[in-house]
Amino acid sequence: MIQVFGTNKSFDCKAAQRFFKERRIQFQFIDLKEKEMSAGEFDSVVSLLAKKEGSRLDAIDLMLDKNSKNYSEIAYLDDSEKEEKLFENQTNLLKLPVCRNGKVDATVGMAQKIWETWV
């Protein structure tokens, strides 16, 4: 089952939902304003991204919304503290949408080319 983590106000999250709906691909939308990712879900996404990016630190860097007004809260932290800070502030610091295809793959932001391979 594909999960889409995001917010209802995000245009990219709406576009991701539209992408899956138009292709009749079942997905579950989780509004981060109502329910943030659990520690297990967050770890799963980081681990899946780390496989592609090379390291957990690279995955965390990819997941950060550098355009967020709250980015300064995390930008100058020691690398060892960034993952915990991102987990604690998902709604303010995550690049959206975060999409997870079970335990197989995960993406951050608009990644239609990758989503097409999930069909």
C-alpha atoms as a printed R data frame, in Angstrom:
    type eleno elety resid chain resno      x      y       z
1   ATOM     1    CA   MET     A     1  0.000  0.000   0.000
2   ATOM     2    CA   ILE     A     2  1.305  3.404  -0.953
3   ATOM     3    CA   GLN     A     3  1.227  6.042   1.763
4   ATOM     4    CA   VAL     A     4  1.322  9.769   1.062
5   ATOM     5    CA   PHE     A     5  2.326 11.902   4.041
6   ATOM     6    CA   GLY     A     6  1.617 15.602   3.724
7   ATOM     7    CA   THR     A     7 -0.851 18.380   4.427
8   ATOM     8    CA   ASN     A     8 -4.103 19.336   2.754
9   ATOM     9    CA   LYS     A     9 -2.804 22.855   2.085
10  ATOM    10    CA   SER     A    10  0.274 21.754   0.129
11  ATOM    11    CA   PHE     A    11 -0.095 22.028  -3.647
12  ATOM    12    CA   ASP     A    12  2.511 19.276  -4.154
13  ATOM    13    CA   CYS     A    13  0.569 16.951  -1.838
14  ATOM    14    CA   LYS     A    14 -2.612 17.616  -3.803
15  ATOM    15    CA   ALA     A    15 -0.725 16.928  -7.039
16  ATOM    16    CA   ALA     A    16  0.610 13.646  -5.638
17  ATOM    17    CA   GLN     A    17 -2.890 12.555  -4.635
18  ATOM    18    CA   ARG     A    18 -4.181 13.506  -8.078
19  ATOM    19    CA   PHE     A    19 -1.340 11.503  -9.705
20  ATOM    20    CA   PHE     A    20 -2.345  8.317  -7.880
21  ATOM    21    CA   LYS     A    21 -6.104  8.878  -8.298
22  ATOM    22    CA   GLU     A    22 -5.824  9.449 -12.057
23  ATOM    23    CA   ARG     A    23 -3.996  6.123 -12.402
24  ATOM    24    CA   ARG     A    24 -6.448  4.357 -10.089
25  ATOM    25    CA   ILE     A    25 -3.606  3.430  -7.742
26  ATOM    26    CA   GLN     A    26 -4.772  2.827  -4.207
27  ATOM    27    CA   PHE     A    27 -3.048  5.000  -1.620
28  ATOM    28    CA   GLN     A    28 -3.520  6.214   1.916
29  ATOM    29    CA   PHE     A    29 -3.188  9.930   2.625
30  ATOM    30    CA   ILE     A    30 -1.931 10.845   6.085
31  ATOM    31    CA   ASP     A    31 -2.351 14.500   7.047
32  ATOM    32    CA   LEU     A    32  0.707 15.409   9.119
33  ATOM    33    CA   LYS     A    33 -1.260 18.178  10.825
34  ATOM    34    CA   GLU     A    34 -3.546 15.509  12.312
35  ATOM    35    CA   LYS     A    35 -1.121 12.615  12.792
36  ATOM    36    CA   GLU     A    36  2.640 12.774  12.282
37  ATOM    37    CA   MET     A    37  4.746  9.805  11.212
38  ATOM    38    CA   SER     A    38  5.483  7.342  13.980
39  ATOM    39    CA   ALA     A    39  9.108  6.655  14.883
40  ATOM    40    CA   GLY     A    40  8.919  3.400  12.906
41  ATOM    41    CA   GLU     A    41  7.440  5.038   9.801
42  ATOM    42    CA   PHE     A    42  9.977  7.858   9.939
43  ATOM    43    CA   ASP     A    43 12.866  5.411  10.355
44  ATOM    44    CA   SER     A    44 11.559  3.317   7.462
45  ATOM    45    CA   VAL     A    45 11.449  6.341   5.137
46  ATOM    46    CA   VAL     A    46 14.934  7.487   6.193
47  ATOM    47    CA   SER     A    47 16.347  3.975   5.722
48  ATOM    48    CA   LEU     A    48 14.782  3.571   2.263
49  ATOM    49    CA   LEU     A    49 16.092  6.964   1.160
50  ATOM    50    CA   ALA     A    50 19.525  6.247   2.660
51  ATOM    51    CA   LYS     A    51 19.832  3.170   0.426
52  ATOM    52    CA   LYS     A    52 19.506  5.433  -2.610
53  ATOM    53    CA   GLU     A    53 21.341  8.500  -1.282
54  ATOM    54    CA   GLY     A    54 24.286  6.748   0.341
55  ATOM    55    CA   SER     A    55 23.832  7.570   4.029
56  ATOM    56    CA   ARG     A    56 21.225  8.494   6.636
57  ATOM    57    CA   LEU     A    57 22.674 11.996   6.775
58  ATOM    58    CA   ASP     A    58 22.215 12.408   3.009
59  ATOM    59    CA   ALA     A    59 18.636 11.120   3.369
60  ATOM    60    CA   ILE     A    60 17.887 13.615   6.150
61  ATOM    61    CA   ASP     A    61 19.344 16.421   4.032
62  ATOM    62    CA   LEU     A    62 17.094 15.362   1.141
63  ATOM    63    CA   MET     A    63 14.043 15.345   3.424
64  ATOM    64    CA   LEU     A    64 14.609 18.895   4.698
65  ATOM    65    CA   ASP     A    65 12.506 21.659   3.202
66  ATOM    66    CA   LYS     A    66 15.212 24.263   2.696
67  ATOM    67    CA   ASN     A    67 12.554 26.815   1.682
68  ATOM    68    CA   SER     A    68 10.702 26.494   4.980
69  ATOM    69    CA   LYS     A    69 10.613 29.551   7.204
70  ATOM    70    CA   ASN     A    70 11.641 27.190  10.025
71  ATOM    71    CA   TYR     A    71 14.737 25.860   8.201
72  ATOM    72    CA   SER     A    72 17.044 28.031  10.325
73  ATOM    73    CA   GLU     A    73 16.034 25.917  13.353
74  ATOM    74    CA   ILE     A    74 17.915 22.961  11.896
75  ATOM    75    CA   ALA     A    75 20.380 24.389   9.383
76  ATOM    76    CA   TYR     A    76 23.183 25.027  11.858
77  ATOM    77    CA   LEU     A    77 22.687 22.024  14.126
78  ATOM    78    CA   ASP     A    78 25.345 19.359  14.431
79  ATOM    79    CA   ASP     A    79 24.670 16.571  11.911
80  ATOM    80    CA   SER     A    80 24.038 14.116  14.750
81  ATOM    81    CA   GLU     A    81 21.081 16.218  15.980
82  ATOM    82    CA   LYS     A    82 19.342 16.856  12.652
83  ATOM    83    CA   GLU     A    83 17.435 13.569  12.386
84  ATOM    84    CA   GLU     A    84 15.853 13.959  15.830
85  ATOM    85    CA   LYS     A    85 14.977 17.622  15.182
86  ATOM    86    CA   LEU     A    86 13.364 16.721  11.838
87  ATOM    87    CA   PHE     A    87 11.339 13.932  13.475
88  ATOM    88    CA   GLU     A    88 10.131 16.311  16.194
89  ATOM    89    CA   ASN     A    89  9.111 19.038  13.689
90  ATOM    90    CA   GLN     A    90  7.704 17.111  10.748
91  ATOM    91    CA   THR     A    91  4.994 19.597   9.795
92  ATOM    92    CA   ASN     A    92  7.434 22.533   9.702
93  ATOM    93    CA   LEU     A    93 10.617 21.014   8.294
94  ATOM    94    CA   LEU     A    94  9.765 18.094   5.982
95  ATOM    95    CA   LYS     A    95  9.795 18.529   2.229
96  ATOM    96    CA   LEU     A    96  6.376 17.330   1.096
97  ATOM    97    CA   PRO     A    97  4.932 15.025  -0.014
98  ATOM    98    CA   VAL     A    98  6.674 12.038   1.525
99  ATOM    99    CA   CYS     A    99  5.528  8.925  -0.324
100 ATOM   100    CA   ARG     A   100  6.266  5.396   0.798
101 ATOM   101    CA   ASN     A   101  5.663  2.241  -1.212
102 ATOM   102    CA   GLY     A   102  5.547 -0.282   1.617
103 ATOM   103    CA   LYS     A   103  9.020 -1.411   2.626
104 ATOM   104    CA   VAL     A   104 10.275 -1.176  -0.968
105 ATOM   105    CA   ASP     A   105 10.804  2.503  -1.798
106 ATOM   106    CA   ALA     A   106 10.220  6.053  -0.592
107 ATOM   107    CA   THR     A   107 10.355  9.512  -2.138
108 ATOM   108    CA   VAL     A   108 10.367 13.100  -0.924
109 ATOM   109    CA   GLY     A   109  8.856 15.923  -2.954
110 ATOM   110    CA   MET     A   110  7.390 15.484  -6.418
111 ATOM   111    CA   ALA     A   111  8.833 12.276  -7.887
112 ATOM   112    CA   GLN     A   112  6.419 11.238 -10.637
113 ATOM   113    CA   LYS     A   113  9.042  9.296 -12.604
114 ATOM   114    CA   ILE     A   114  9.665  7.050  -9.596
115 ATOM   115    CA   TRP     A   115  5.949  6.752  -8.772
116 ATOM   116    CA   GLU     A   116  5.309  5.507 -12.307
117 ATOM   117    CA   THR     A   117  7.563  2.516 -11.583
118 ATOM   118    CA   TRP     A   118  5.390  1.628  -8.567
119 ATOM   119    CA   VAL     A   119  2.359  0.761 -10.707
